[in-house]
Short mmCIF file of C-alpha atoms in Angstrom, two decimals:
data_model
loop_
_atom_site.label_atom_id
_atom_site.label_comp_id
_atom_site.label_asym_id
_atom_site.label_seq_id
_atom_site.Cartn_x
_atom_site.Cartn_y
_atom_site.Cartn_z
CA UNK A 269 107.51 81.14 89.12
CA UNK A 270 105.53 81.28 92.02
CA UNK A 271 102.27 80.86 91.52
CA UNK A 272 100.45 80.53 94.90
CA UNK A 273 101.94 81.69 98.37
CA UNK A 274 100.76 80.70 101.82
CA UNK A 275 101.81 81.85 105.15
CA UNK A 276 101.06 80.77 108.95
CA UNK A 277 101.75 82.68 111.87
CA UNK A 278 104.58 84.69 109.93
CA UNK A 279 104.18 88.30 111.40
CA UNK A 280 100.32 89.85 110.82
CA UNK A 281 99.59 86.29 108.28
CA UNK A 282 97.69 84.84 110.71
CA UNK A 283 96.24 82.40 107.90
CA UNK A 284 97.40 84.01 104.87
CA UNK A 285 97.06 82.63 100.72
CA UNK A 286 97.41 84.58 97.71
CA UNK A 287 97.80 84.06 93.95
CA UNK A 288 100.53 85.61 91.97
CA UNK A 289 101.00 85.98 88.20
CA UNK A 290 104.54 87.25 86.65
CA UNK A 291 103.91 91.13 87.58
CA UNK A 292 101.47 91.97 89.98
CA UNK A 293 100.97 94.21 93.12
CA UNK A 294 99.33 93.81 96.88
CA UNK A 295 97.45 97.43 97.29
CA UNK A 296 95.20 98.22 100.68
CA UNK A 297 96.05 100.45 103.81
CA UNK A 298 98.84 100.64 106.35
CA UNK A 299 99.61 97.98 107.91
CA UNK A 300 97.09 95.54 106.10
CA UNK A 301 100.12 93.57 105.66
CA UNK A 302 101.53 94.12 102.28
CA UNK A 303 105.09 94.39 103.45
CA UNK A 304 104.84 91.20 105.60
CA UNK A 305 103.78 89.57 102.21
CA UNK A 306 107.23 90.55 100.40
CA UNK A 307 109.29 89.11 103.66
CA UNK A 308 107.38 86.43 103.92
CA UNK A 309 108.22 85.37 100.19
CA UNK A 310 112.04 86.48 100.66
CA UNK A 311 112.53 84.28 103.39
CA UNK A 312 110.83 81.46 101.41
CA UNK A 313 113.28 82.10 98.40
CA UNK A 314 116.33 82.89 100.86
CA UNK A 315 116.12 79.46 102.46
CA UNK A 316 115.28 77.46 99.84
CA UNK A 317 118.29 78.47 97.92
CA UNK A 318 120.69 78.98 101.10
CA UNK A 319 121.98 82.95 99.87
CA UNK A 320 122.81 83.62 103.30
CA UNK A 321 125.88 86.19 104.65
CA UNK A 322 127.70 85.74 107.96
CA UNK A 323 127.64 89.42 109.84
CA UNK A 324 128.92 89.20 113.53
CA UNK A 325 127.41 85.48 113.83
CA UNK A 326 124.16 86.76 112.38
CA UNK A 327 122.75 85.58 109.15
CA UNK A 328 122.32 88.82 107.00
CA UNK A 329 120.33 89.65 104.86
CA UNK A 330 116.55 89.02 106.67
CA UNK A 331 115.04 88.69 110.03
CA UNK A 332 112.45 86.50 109.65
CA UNK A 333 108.87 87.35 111.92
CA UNK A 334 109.10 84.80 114.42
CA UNK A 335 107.50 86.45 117.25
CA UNK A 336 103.96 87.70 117.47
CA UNK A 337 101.33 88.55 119.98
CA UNK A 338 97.69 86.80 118.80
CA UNK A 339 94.50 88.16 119.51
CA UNK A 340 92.50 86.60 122.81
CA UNK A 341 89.72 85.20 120.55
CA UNK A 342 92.23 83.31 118.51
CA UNK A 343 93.38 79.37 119.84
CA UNK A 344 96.47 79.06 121.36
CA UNK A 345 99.61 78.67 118.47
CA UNK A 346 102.37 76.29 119.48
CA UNK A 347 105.42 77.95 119.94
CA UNK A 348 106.92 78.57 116.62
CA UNK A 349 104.32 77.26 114.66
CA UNK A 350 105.15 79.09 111.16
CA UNK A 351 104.87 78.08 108.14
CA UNK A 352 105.95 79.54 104.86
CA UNK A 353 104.82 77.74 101.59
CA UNK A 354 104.51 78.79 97.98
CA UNK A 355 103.25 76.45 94.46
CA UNK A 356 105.25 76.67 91.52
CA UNK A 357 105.74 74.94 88.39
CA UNK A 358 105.81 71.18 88.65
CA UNK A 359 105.53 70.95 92.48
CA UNK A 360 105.56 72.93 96.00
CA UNK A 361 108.43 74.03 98.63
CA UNK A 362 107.47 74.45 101.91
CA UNK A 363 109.73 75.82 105.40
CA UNK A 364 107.58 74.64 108.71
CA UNK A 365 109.68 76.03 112.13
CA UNK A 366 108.50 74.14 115.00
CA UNK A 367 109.72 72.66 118.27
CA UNK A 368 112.56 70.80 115.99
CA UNK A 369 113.97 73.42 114.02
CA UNK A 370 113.46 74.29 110.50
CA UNK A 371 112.22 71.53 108.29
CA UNK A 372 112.48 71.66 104.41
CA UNK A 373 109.84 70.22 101.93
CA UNK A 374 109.83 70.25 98.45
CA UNK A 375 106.95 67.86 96.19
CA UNK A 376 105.88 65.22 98.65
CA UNK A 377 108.94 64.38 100.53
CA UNK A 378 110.61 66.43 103.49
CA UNK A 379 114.56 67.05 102.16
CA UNK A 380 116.16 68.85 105.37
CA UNK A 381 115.81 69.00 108.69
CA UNK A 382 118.12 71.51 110.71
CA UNK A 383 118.04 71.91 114.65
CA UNK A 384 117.72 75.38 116.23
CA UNK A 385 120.97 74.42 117.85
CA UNK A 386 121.53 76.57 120.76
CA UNK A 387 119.57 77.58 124.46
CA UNK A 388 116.11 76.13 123.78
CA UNK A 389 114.92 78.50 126.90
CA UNK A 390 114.60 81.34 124.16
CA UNK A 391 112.76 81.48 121.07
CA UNK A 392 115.06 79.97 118.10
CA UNK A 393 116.36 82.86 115.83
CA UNK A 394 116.59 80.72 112.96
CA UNK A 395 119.05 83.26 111.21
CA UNK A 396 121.55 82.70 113.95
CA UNK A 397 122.41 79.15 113.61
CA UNK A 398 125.12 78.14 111.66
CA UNK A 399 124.15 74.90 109.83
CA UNK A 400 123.68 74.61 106.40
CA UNK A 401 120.33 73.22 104.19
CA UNK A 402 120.93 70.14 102.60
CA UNK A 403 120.27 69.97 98.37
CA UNK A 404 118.63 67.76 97.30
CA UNK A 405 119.95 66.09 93.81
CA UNK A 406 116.21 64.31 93.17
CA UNK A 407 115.57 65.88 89.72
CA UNK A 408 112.10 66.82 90.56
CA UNK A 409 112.79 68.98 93.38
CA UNK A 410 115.89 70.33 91.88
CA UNK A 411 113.09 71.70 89.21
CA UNK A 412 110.98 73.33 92.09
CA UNK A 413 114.47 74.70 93.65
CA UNK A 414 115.16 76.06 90.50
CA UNK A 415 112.48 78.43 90.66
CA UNK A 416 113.51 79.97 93.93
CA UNK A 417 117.00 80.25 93.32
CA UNK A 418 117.98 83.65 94.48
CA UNK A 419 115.45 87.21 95.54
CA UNK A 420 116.12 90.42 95.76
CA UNK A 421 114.20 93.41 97.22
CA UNK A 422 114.27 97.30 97.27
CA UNK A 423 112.85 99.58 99.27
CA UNK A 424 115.02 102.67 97.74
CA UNK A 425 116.27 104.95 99.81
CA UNK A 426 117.75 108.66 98.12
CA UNK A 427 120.68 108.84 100.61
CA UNK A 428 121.72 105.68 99.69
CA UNK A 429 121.30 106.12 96.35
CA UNK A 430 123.60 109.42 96.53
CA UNK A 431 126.39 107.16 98.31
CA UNK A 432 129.56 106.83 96.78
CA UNK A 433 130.47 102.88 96.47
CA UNK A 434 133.64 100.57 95.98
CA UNK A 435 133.99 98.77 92.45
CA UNK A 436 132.15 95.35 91.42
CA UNK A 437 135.21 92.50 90.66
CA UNK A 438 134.61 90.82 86.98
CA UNK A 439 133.76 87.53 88.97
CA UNK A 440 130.99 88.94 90.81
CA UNK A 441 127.42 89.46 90.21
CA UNK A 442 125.92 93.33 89.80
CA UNK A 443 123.61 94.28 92.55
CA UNK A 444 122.68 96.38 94.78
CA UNK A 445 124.48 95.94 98.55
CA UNK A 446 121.58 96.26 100.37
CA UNK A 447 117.79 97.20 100.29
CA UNK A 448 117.79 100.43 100.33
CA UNK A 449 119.79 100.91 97.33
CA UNK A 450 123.82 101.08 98.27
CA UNK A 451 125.67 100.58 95.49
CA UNK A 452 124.36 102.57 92.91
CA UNK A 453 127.69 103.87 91.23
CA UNK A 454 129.41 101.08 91.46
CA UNK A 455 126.61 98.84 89.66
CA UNK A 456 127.03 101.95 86.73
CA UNK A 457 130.27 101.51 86.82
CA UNK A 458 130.28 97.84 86.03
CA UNK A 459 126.99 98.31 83.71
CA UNK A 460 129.19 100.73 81.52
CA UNK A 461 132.39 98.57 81.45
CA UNK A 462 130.54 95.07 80.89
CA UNK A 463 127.47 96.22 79.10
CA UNK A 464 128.68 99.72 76.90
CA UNK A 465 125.21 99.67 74.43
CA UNK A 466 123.02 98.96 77.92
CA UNK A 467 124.49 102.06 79.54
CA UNK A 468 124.12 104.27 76.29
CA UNK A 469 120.48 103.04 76.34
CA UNK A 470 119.91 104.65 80.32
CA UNK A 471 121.45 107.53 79.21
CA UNK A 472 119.37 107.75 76.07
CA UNK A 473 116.52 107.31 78.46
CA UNK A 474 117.31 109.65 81.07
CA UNK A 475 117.31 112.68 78.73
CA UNK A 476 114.39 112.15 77.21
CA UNK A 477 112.65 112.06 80.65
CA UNK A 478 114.71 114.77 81.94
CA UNK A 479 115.26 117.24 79.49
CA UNK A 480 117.51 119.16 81.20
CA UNK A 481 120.73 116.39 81.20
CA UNK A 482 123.20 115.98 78.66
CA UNK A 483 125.19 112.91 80.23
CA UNK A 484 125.58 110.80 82.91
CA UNK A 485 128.89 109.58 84.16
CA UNK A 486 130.36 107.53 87.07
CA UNK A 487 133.17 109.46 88.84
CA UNK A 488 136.22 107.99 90.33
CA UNK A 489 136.93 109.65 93.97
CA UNK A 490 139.59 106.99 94.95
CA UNK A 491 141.55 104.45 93.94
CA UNK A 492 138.54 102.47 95.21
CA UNK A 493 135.27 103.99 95.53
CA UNK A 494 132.90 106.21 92.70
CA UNK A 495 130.22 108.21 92.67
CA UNK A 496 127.24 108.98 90.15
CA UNK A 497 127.43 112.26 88.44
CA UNK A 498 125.44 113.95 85.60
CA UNK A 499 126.07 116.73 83.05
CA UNK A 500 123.63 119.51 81.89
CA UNK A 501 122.85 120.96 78.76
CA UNK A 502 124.61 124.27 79.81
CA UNK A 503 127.67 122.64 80.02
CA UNK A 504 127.18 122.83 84.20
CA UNK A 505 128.03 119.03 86.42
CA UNK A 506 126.11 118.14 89.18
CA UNK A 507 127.40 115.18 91.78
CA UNK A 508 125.16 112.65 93.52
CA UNK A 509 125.06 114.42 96.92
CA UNK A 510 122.82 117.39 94.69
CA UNK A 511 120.68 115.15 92.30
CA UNK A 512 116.99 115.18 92.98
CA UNK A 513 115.68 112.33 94.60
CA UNK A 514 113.01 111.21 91.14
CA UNK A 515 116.40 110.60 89.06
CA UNK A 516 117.65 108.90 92.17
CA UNK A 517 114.99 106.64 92.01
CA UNK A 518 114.65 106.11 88.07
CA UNK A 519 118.27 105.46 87.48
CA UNK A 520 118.10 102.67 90.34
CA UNK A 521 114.61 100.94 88.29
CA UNK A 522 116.96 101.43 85.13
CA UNK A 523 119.75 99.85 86.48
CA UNK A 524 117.69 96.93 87.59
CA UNK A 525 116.95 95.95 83.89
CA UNK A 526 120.77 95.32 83.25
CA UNK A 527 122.16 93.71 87.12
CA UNK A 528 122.76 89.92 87.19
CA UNK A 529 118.58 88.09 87.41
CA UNK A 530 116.97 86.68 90.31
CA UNK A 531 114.07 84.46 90.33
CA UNK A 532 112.06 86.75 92.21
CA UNK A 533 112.57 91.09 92.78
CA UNK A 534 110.25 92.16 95.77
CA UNK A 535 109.62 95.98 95.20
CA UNK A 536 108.04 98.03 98.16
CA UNK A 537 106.30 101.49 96.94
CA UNK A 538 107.91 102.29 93.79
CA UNK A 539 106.20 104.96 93.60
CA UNK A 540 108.22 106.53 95.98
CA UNK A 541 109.73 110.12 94.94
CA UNK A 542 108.92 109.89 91.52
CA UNK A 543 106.62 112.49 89.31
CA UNK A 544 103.63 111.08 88.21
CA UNK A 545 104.88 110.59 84.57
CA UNK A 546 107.90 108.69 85.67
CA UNK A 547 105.19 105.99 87.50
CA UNK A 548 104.16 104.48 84.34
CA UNK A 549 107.90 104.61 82.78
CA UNK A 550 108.64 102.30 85.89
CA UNK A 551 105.98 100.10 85.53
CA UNK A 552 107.25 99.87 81.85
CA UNK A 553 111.24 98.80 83.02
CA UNK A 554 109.76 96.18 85.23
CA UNK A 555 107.20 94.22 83.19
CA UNK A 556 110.41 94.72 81.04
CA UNK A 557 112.20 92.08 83.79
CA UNK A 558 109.42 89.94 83.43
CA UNK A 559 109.32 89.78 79.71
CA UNK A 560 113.11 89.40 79.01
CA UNK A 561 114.78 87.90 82.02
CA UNK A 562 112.19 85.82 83.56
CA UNK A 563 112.08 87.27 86.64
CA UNK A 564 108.84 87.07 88.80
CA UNK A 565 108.16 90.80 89.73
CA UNK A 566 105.91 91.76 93.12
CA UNK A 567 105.38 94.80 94.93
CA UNK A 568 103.52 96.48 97.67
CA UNK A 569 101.92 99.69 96.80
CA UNK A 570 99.49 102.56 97.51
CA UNK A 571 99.34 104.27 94.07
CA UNK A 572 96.76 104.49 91.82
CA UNK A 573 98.80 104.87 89.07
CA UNK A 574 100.86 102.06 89.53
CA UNK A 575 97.63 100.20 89.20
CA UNK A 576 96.82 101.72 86.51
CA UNK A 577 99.08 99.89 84.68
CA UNK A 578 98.18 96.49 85.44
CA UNK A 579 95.82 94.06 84.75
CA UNK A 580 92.55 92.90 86.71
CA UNK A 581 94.20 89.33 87.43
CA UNK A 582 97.83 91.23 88.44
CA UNK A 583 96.26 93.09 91.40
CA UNK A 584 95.42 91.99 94.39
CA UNK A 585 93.75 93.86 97.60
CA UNK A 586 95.36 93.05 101.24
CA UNK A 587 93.36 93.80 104.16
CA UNK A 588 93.78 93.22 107.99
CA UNK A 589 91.01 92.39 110.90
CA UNK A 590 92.26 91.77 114.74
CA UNK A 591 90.00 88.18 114.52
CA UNK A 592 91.08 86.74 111.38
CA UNK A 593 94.90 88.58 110.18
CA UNK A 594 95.53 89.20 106.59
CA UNK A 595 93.20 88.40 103.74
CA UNK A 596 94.38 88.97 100.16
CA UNK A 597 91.57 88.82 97.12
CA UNK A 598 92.31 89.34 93.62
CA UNK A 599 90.80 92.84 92.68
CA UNK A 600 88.99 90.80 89.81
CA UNK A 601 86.91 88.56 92.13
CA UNK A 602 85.63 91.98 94.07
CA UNK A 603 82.03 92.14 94.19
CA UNK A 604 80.22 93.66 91.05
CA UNK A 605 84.00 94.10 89.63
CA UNK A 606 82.60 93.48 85.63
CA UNK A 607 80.13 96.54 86.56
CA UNK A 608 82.77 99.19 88.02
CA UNK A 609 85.67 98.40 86.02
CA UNK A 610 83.29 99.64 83.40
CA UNK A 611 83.15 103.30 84.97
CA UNK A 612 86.64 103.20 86.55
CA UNK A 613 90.25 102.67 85.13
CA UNK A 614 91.62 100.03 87.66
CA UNK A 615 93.53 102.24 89.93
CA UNK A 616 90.35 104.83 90.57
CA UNK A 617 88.49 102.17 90.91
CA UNK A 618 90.37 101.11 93.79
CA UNK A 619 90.99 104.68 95.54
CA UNK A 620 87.47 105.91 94.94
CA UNK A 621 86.19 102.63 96.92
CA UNK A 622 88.85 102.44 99.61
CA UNK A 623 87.84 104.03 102.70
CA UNK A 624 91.41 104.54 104.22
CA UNK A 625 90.86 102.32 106.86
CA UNK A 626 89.94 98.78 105.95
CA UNK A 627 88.55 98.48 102.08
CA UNK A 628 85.45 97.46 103.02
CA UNK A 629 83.54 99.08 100.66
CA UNK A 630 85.50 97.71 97.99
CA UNK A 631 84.83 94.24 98.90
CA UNK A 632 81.31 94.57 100.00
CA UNK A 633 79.43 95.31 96.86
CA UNK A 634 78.42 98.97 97.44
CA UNK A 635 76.60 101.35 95.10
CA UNK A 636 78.49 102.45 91.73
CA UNK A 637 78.40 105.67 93.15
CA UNK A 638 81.41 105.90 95.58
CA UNK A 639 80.03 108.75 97.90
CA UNK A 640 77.01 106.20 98.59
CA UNK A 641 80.02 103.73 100.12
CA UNK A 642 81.26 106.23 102.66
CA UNK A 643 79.27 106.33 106.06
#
């Protein structure tokens, strides 16, 4: 698990640390850089554990934020002076681009060092070179590699959900295709025909949270390719290109519950589309992936009632000022937190402080009263 992440120079993380428990969310305004927080950590994972696909000599699936403009009353930065590190269990891993290319470090001793490898008169893409990271066979770091072994984030997107999709091979692992959800059918498919009780347990789910559905089946349009359909109590069938976008969403967080585990799922607003009742069943699925599979869960957010239910230590507040970057505080070390968590559940305590703009009267200690912290 990762415990503690730290980023330099990587997009809007200036000069960036945070601390992470198994579940827990980044909340502040747009463009605080919450986002930049779940790349950051997917590039981490995605290069310690080399899950890289060729795609018209591009590596696919990141672009890692290797160019930014700094504010005036910063120092100069050397040219691709990043650096990407996280803590975990027994030891550290650590990616440092600089003049020579990517170097690797887990514990205390560098394990790879990989040249940029083509016209040094542009910025390296490091995703475009085609060499391949060393691994190391030092027990110790094969521990820390262990815990960054594979990521996967979503950022759920309705028309890909609706998408009809080709069929998952025994020998492969159930996931999504991309970010934005492609897949969907398929990954039923394969749930239902490697996992039968799992996929009478969604559909168990699903009509108790939507009353109106009978049944939920996976329809074959080809010889290759399915779609998601569902069945109403009146007997009626309704195909994905008509289903509302909230059972979009929830049967893509119920499907994540039974797809092959990663070490770490990256979710970006997932409370995106969903009915205010469906929030906390979605919280429930994914400290659900915690619990059984192991799997470090973090997300970026702007809901209160996804923060509702968390804990004090699983939250943390990201803000963003030209001179300094990104800051990230634990919600619990807020000023006077012991005092307002006493008058607000955790998620109104947040929106009734936040200003929209910057937090600051969240993290300056204002009056109980929240209309005394607006100017």
């Amino acid at each position: 698990m990762i415990h503690t992440f730290y980023a330099r120079n990587y997009g809007c993380l200036v000069d960036t640390e945070a601390s992470l428990t198994p579940l827990h969310a980044f909340i502040g305004p747009n463009d605080s850089g919450k986002s930049t927080l779940l790349h950051g950590m997917r590039t981490l994972v995605q290069l310690a554990g080399s899950h890289f696909q060729q795609d018209k000599g591009r590596w696919r699936p990141f672009e890692p934020y290797l160019l930014m403009t700094y504010p005036s009353s910063q120092p100069p930065r050397k040219p691709h002076d990043i650096l990407l590190e996280c803590g975990v269990d027994g030891g550290w891993f650590a990616i440092e681009m600089g003049p020579r290319g990517l170097q690797e470090r887990a514990g205390e001793r560098r394990i790879s060092d990989m040249s940029a490898g083509h016209d040094r008169s542009n910025v390296p893409r490091l995703w475009e070179t085609r060499s391949v990271l060393w691994r190391s066979k030092r027990p110790s770091e094969q521990q820390i590699l262990t815990q960054l072994r594979q990521v996967r984030l979503v950022r759920f997107d309705p028309d890909a959900l609706r998408a009809p999709s080709g069929l998952i091979p025994e020998t492969q692992p159930v996931g999504f295709l991309d970010d934005r959800g492609h897949g969907l059918a398929g990954i039923y498919f394969a749930i239902r025909n490697r996992n039968d009780d799992a996929f009478s347990r969604i559909v168990d789910d699903v009509r108790r949270h939507f009353p109106t559905i009978k049944g939920l089946r996976v329809k074959v349009v080809t010889s290759s390719e399915v779609v998601l359909e569902v069945e109403l109590v009146n007997g009626a069938r309704v195909e994905a290109a008509r289903l509302s976008e909230g059972l979009l969403y929830y049967l893509a967080f119920a499907a994540l519950r039974y797809m092959d585990p990663v070490s770490l799922l990256l979710v970006e607003e997932p409370e995106n589309g969903l009915h205010p009742a469906r929030i906390a069943e979605v919280m429930r699925i994914l400290r659900a992936i915690v619990e059984e599979s192991g799997t470090q869960v973090l997300m970026a957010t702007h809901s209160p009632l996804v923060v509702n239910e968390l804990k004090p230590d699983e939250v943390s507040v990201v803000t963003r000022t030209a001179e300094e970057g990104t800051r990230v505080k634990r919600i619990k070390d807020t000023p006077d937190f012991e005092e307002r968590s006493k008058v607000y559940a955790l998620g109104e305590l947040w929106i009734a402080y936040a200003n929209g703009e910057d937090e600051a009267p969240l993290l300056e200690a204002p009056s109980l009263d929240p209309r005394h912290s607006r100017r």
